[in-house]
Short mmCIF file of N, CA and C in Angstrom, two decimals:
data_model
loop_
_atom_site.label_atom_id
_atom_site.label_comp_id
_atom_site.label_asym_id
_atom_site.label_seq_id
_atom_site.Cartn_x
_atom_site.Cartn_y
_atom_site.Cartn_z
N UNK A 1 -18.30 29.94 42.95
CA UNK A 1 -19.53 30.73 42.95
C UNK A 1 -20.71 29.88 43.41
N UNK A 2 -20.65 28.63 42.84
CA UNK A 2 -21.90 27.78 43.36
C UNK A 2 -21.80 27.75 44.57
N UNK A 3 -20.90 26.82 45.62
CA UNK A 3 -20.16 27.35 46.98
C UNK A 3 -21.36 27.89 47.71
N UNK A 4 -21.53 28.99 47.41
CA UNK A 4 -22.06 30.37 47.91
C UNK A 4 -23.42 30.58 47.94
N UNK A 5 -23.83 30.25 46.61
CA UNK A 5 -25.42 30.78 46.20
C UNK A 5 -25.61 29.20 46.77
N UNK A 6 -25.51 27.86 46.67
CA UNK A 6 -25.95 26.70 46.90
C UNK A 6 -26.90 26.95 48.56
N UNK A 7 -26.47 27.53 49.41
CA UNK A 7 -27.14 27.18 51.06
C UNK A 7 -28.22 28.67 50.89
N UNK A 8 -28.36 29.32 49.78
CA UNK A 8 -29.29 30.43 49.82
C UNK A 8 -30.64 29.94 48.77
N UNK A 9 -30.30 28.75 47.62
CA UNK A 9 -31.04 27.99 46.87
C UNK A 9 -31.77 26.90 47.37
N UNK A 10 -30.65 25.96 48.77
CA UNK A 10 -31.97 25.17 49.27
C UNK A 10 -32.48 25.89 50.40
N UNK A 11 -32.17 27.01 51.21
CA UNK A 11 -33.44 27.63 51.72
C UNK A 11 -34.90 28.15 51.35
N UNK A 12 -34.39 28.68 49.59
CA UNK A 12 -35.41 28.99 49.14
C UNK A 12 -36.63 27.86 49.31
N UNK A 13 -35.82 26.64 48.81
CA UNK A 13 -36.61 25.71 48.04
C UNK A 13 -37.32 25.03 49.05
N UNK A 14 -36.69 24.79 50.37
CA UNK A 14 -37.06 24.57 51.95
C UNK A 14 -38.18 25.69 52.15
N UNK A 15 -38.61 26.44 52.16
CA UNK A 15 -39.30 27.52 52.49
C UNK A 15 -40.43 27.14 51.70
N UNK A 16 -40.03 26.85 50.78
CA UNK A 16 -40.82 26.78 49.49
C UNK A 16 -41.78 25.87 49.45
N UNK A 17 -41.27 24.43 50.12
CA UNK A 17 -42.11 23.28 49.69
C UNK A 17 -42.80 23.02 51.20
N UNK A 18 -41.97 23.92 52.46
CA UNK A 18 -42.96 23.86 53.82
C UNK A 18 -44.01 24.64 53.34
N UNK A 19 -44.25 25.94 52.62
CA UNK A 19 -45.52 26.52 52.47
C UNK A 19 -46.65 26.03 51.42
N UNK A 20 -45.70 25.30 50.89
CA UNK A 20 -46.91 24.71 49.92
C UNK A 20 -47.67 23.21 50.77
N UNK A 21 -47.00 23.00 51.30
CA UNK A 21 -47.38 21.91 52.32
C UNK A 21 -48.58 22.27 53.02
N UNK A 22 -47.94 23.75 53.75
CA UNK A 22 -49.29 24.06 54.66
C UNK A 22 -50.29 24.46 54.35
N UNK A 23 -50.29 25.17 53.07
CA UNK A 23 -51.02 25.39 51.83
C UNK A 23 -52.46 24.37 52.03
N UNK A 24 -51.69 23.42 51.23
CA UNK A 24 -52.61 21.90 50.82
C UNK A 24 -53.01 21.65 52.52
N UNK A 25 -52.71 21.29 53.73
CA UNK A 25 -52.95 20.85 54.81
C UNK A 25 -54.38 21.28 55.21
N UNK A 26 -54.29 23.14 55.24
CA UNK A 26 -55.25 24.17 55.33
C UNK A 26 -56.57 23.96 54.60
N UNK A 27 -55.90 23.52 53.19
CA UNK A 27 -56.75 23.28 52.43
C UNK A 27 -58.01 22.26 52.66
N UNK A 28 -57.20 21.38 53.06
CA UNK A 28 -58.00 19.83 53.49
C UNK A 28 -58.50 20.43 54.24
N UNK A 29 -58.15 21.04 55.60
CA UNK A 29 -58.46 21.52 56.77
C UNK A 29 -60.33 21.81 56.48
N UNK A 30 -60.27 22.68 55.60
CA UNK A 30 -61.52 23.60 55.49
C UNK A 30 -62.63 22.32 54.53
N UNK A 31 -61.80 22.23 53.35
CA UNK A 31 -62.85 21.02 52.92
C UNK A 31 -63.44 19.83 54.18
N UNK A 32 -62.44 19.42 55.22
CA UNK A 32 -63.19 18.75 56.30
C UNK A 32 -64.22 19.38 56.77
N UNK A 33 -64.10 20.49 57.27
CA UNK A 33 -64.76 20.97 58.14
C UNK A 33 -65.98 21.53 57.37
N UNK A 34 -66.21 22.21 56.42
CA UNK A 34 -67.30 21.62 55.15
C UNK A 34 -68.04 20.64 55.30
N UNK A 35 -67.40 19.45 55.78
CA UNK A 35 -68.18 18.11 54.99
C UNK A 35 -68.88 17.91 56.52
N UNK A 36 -67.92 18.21 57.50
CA UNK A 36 -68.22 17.82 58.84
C UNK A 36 -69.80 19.02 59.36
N UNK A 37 -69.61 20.11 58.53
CA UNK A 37 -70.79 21.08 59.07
C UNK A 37 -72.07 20.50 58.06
N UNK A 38 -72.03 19.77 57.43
CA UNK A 38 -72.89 19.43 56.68
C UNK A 38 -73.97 20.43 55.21
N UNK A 39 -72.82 21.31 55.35
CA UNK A 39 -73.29 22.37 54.29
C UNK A 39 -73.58 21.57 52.93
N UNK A 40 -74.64 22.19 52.85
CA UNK A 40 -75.26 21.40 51.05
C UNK A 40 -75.63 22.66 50.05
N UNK A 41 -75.55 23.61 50.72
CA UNK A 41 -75.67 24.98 49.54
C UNK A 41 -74.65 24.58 48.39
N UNK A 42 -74.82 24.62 47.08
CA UNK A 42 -73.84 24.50 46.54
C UNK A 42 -73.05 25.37 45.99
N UNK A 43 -73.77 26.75 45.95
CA UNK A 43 -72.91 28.17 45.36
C UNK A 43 -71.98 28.14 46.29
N UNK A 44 -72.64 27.67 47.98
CA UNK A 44 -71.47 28.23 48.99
C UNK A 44 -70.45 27.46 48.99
N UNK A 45 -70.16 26.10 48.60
CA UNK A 45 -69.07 25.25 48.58
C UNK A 45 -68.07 25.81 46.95
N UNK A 46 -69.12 25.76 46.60
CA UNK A 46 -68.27 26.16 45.24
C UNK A 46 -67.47 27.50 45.34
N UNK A 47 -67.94 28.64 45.99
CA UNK A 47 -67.56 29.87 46.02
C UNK A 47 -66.68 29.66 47.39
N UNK A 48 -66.07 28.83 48.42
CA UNK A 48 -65.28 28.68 49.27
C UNK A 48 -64.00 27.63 48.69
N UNK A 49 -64.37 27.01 47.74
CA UNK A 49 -63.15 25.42 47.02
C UNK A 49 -63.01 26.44 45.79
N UNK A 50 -63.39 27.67 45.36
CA UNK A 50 -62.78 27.68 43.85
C UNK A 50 -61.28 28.30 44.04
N UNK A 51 -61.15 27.88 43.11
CA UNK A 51 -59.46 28.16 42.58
C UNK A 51 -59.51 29.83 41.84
N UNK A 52 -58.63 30.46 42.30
CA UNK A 52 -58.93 31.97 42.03
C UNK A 52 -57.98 32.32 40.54
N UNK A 53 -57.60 31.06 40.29
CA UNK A 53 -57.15 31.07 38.78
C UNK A 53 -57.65 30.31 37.84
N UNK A 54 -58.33 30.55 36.72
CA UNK A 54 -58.58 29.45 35.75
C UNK A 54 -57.52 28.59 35.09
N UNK A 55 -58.03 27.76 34.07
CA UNK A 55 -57.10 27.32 33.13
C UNK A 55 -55.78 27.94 32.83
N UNK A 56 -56.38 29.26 31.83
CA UNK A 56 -55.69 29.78 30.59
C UNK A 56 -54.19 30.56 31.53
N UNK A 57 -55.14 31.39 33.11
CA UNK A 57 -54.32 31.84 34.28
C UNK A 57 -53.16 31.02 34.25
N UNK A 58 -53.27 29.79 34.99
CA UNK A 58 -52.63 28.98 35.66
C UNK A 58 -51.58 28.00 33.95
N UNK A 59 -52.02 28.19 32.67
CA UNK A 59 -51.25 28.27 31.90
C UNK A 59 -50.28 28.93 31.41
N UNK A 60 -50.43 30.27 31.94
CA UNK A 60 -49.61 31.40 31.21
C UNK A 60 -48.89 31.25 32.43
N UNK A 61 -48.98 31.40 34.30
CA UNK A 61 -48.02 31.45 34.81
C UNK A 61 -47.33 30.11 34.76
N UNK A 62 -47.53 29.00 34.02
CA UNK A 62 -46.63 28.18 34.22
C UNK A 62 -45.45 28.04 33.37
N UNK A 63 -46.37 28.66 31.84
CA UNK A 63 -45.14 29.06 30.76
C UNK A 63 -44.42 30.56 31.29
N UNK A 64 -44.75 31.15 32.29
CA UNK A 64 -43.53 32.54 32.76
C UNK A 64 -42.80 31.43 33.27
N UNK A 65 -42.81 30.45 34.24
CA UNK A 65 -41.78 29.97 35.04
C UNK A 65 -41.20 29.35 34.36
N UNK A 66 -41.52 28.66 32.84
CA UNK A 66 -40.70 27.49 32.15
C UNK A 66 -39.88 28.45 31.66
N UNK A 67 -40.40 29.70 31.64
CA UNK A 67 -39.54 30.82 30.15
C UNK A 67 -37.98 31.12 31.35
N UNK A 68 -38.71 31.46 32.81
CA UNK A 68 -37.88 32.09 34.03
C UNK A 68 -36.92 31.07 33.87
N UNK A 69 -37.06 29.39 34.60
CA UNK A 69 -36.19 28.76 35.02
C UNK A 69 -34.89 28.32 33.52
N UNK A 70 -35.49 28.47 32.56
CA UNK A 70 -35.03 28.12 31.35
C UNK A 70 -33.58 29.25 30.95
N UNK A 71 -34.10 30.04 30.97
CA UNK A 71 -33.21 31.27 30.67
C UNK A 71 -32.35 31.68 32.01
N UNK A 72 -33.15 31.25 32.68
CA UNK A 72 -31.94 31.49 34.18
C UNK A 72 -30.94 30.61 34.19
N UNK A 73 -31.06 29.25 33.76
CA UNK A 73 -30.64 27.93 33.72
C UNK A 73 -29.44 28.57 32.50
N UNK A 74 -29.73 28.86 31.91
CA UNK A 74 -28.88 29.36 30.42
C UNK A 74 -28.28 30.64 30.43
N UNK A 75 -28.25 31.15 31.34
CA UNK A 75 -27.39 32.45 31.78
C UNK A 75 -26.05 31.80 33.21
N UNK A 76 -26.74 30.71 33.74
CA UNK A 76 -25.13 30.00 34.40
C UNK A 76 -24.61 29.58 33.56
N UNK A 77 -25.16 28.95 33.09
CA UNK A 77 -23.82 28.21 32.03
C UNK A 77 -23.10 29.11 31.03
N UNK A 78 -23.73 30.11 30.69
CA UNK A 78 -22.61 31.02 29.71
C UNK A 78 -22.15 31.79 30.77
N UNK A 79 -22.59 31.99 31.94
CA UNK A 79 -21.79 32.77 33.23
C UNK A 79 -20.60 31.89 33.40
N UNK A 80 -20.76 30.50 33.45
CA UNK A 80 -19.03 29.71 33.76
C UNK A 80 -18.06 29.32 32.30
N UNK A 81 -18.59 30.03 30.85
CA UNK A 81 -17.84 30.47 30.33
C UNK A 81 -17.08 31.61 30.22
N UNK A 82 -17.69 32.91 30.97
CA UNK A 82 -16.96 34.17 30.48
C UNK A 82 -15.49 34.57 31.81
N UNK A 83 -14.49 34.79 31.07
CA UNK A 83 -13.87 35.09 32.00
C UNK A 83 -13.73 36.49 32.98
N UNK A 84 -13.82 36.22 34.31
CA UNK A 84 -14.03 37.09 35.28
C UNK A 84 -13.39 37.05 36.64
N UNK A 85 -12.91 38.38 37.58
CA UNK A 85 -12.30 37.59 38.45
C UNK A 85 -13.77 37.78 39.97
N UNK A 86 -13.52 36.77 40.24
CA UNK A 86 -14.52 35.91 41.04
C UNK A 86 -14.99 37.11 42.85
N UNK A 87 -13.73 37.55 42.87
CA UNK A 87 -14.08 38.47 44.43
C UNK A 87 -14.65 39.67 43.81
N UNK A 88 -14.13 40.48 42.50
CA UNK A 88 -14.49 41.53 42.84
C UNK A 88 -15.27 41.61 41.48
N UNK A 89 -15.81 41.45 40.53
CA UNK A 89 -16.21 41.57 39.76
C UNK A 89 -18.29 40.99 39.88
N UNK A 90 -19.16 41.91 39.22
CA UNK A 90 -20.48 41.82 39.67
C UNK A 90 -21.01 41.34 38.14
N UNK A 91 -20.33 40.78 37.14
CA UNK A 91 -20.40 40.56 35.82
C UNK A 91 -21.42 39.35 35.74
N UNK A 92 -21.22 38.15 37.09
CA UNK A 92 -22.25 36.85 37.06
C UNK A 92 -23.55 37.14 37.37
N UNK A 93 -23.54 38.19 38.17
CA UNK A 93 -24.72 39.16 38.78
C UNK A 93 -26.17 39.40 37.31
N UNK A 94 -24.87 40.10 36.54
CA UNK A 94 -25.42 40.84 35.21
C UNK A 94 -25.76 40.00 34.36
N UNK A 95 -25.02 39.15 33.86
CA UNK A 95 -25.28 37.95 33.09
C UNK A 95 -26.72 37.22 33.37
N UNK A 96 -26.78 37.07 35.03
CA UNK A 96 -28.02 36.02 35.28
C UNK A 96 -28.70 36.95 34.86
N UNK A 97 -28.96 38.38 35.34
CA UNK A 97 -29.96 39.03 35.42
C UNK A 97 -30.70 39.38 33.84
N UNK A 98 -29.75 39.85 32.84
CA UNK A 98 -29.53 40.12 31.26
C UNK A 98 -30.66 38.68 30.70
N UNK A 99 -30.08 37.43 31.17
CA UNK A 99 -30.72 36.55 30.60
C UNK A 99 -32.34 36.40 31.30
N UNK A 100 -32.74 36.38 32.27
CA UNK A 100 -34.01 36.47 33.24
C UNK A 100 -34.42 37.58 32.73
N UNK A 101 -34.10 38.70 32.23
CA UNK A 101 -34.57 39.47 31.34
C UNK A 101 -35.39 39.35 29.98
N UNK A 102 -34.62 38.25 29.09
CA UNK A 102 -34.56 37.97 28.08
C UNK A 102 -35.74 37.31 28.20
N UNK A 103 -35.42 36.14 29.21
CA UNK A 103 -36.79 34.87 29.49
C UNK A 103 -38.12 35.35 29.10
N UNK A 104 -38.20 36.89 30.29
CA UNK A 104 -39.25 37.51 30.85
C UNK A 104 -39.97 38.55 28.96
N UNK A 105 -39.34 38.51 28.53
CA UNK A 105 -39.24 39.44 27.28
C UNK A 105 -39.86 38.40 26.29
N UNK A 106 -39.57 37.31 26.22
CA UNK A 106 -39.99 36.29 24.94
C UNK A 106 -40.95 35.67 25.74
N UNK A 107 -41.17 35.77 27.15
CA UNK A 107 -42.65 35.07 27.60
C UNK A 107 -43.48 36.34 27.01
N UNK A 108 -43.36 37.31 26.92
CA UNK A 108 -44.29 38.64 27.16
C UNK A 108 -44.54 38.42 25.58
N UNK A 109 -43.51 38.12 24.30
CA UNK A 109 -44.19 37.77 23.53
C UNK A 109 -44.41 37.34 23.03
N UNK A 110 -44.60 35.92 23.33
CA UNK A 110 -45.23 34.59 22.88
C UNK A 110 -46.78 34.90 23.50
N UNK A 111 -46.77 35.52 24.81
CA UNK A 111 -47.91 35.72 25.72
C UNK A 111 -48.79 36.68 24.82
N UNK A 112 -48.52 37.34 24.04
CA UNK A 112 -49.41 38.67 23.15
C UNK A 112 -49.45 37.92 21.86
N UNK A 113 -48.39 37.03 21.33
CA UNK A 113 -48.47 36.11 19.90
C UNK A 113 -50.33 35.09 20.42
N UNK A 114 -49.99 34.53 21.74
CA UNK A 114 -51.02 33.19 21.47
C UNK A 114 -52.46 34.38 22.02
N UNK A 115 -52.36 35.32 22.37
CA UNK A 115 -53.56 35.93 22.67
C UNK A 115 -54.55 36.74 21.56
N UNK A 116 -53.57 36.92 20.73
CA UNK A 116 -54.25 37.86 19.46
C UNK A 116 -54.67 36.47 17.89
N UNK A 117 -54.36 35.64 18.32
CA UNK A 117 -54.43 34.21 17.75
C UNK A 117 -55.84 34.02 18.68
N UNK A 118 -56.23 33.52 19.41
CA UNK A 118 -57.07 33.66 20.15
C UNK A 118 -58.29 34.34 20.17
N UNK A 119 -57.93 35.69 19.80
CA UNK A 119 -58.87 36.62 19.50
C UNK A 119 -59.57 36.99 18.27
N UNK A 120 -58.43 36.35 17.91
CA UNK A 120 -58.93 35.87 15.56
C UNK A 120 -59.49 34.77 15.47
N UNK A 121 -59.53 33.93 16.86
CA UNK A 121 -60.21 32.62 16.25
C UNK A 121 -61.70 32.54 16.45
#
């Protein structure tokens, strides 16, 4: 099974780390050209460099991905315990998916636990 999904996992991850590349490149790109136009407004630099996520944002999607890769991670491995036959059966399918479920379910509420904590404080 790995076999298979392995050359569809490093494309992802190939895809993945060229766009974040060009991402950051772009990025620089514009902060140069900023520094090079000599703009000194500061709302306008600030309102062109801000980050369109805050903190608390960019906290919660990082605990979805720890909850995602975690529980995905833990649905192969009980996938190469259960017995199944390998051509025709869609059971590894279900398994990953059941658990990425699960992930997505205990981020959602830990995500409503630390927010109403939050809102009492």
């Amino acid at each position: 099974m790995l076999y298979k999904i392995a050359p569809f996992l490093m494309i992802i991850m190939v895809t993945w780390i060229t766009s974040m590349a060009i991402v950051q490149l772009l990025k620089f790109r514009i902060k140069k050209k900023i520094v090079e136009a000599g703009l000194t407004d500061e709302s306008l630099v600030k309102a062109i460099l801000k980050d369109s996520l805050g903190y608390k944002e960019r906290q919660q999607n990082t605990l979805k991905w720890v909850f995602l890769a975690g529980f995905g991670g833990l649905g192969l491995i009980v996938q190469e315990f259960i017995p199944y036959n390998m051509d025709e059966s869609l059971l590894p399918y279900g398994v990953i998916l059941i658990f990425l479920s699960v992930g997505l379910l205990f981020y959602y509420l830990l995500n409503n636990h630390l927010s109403k904590n939050n809102q009492d404080a």
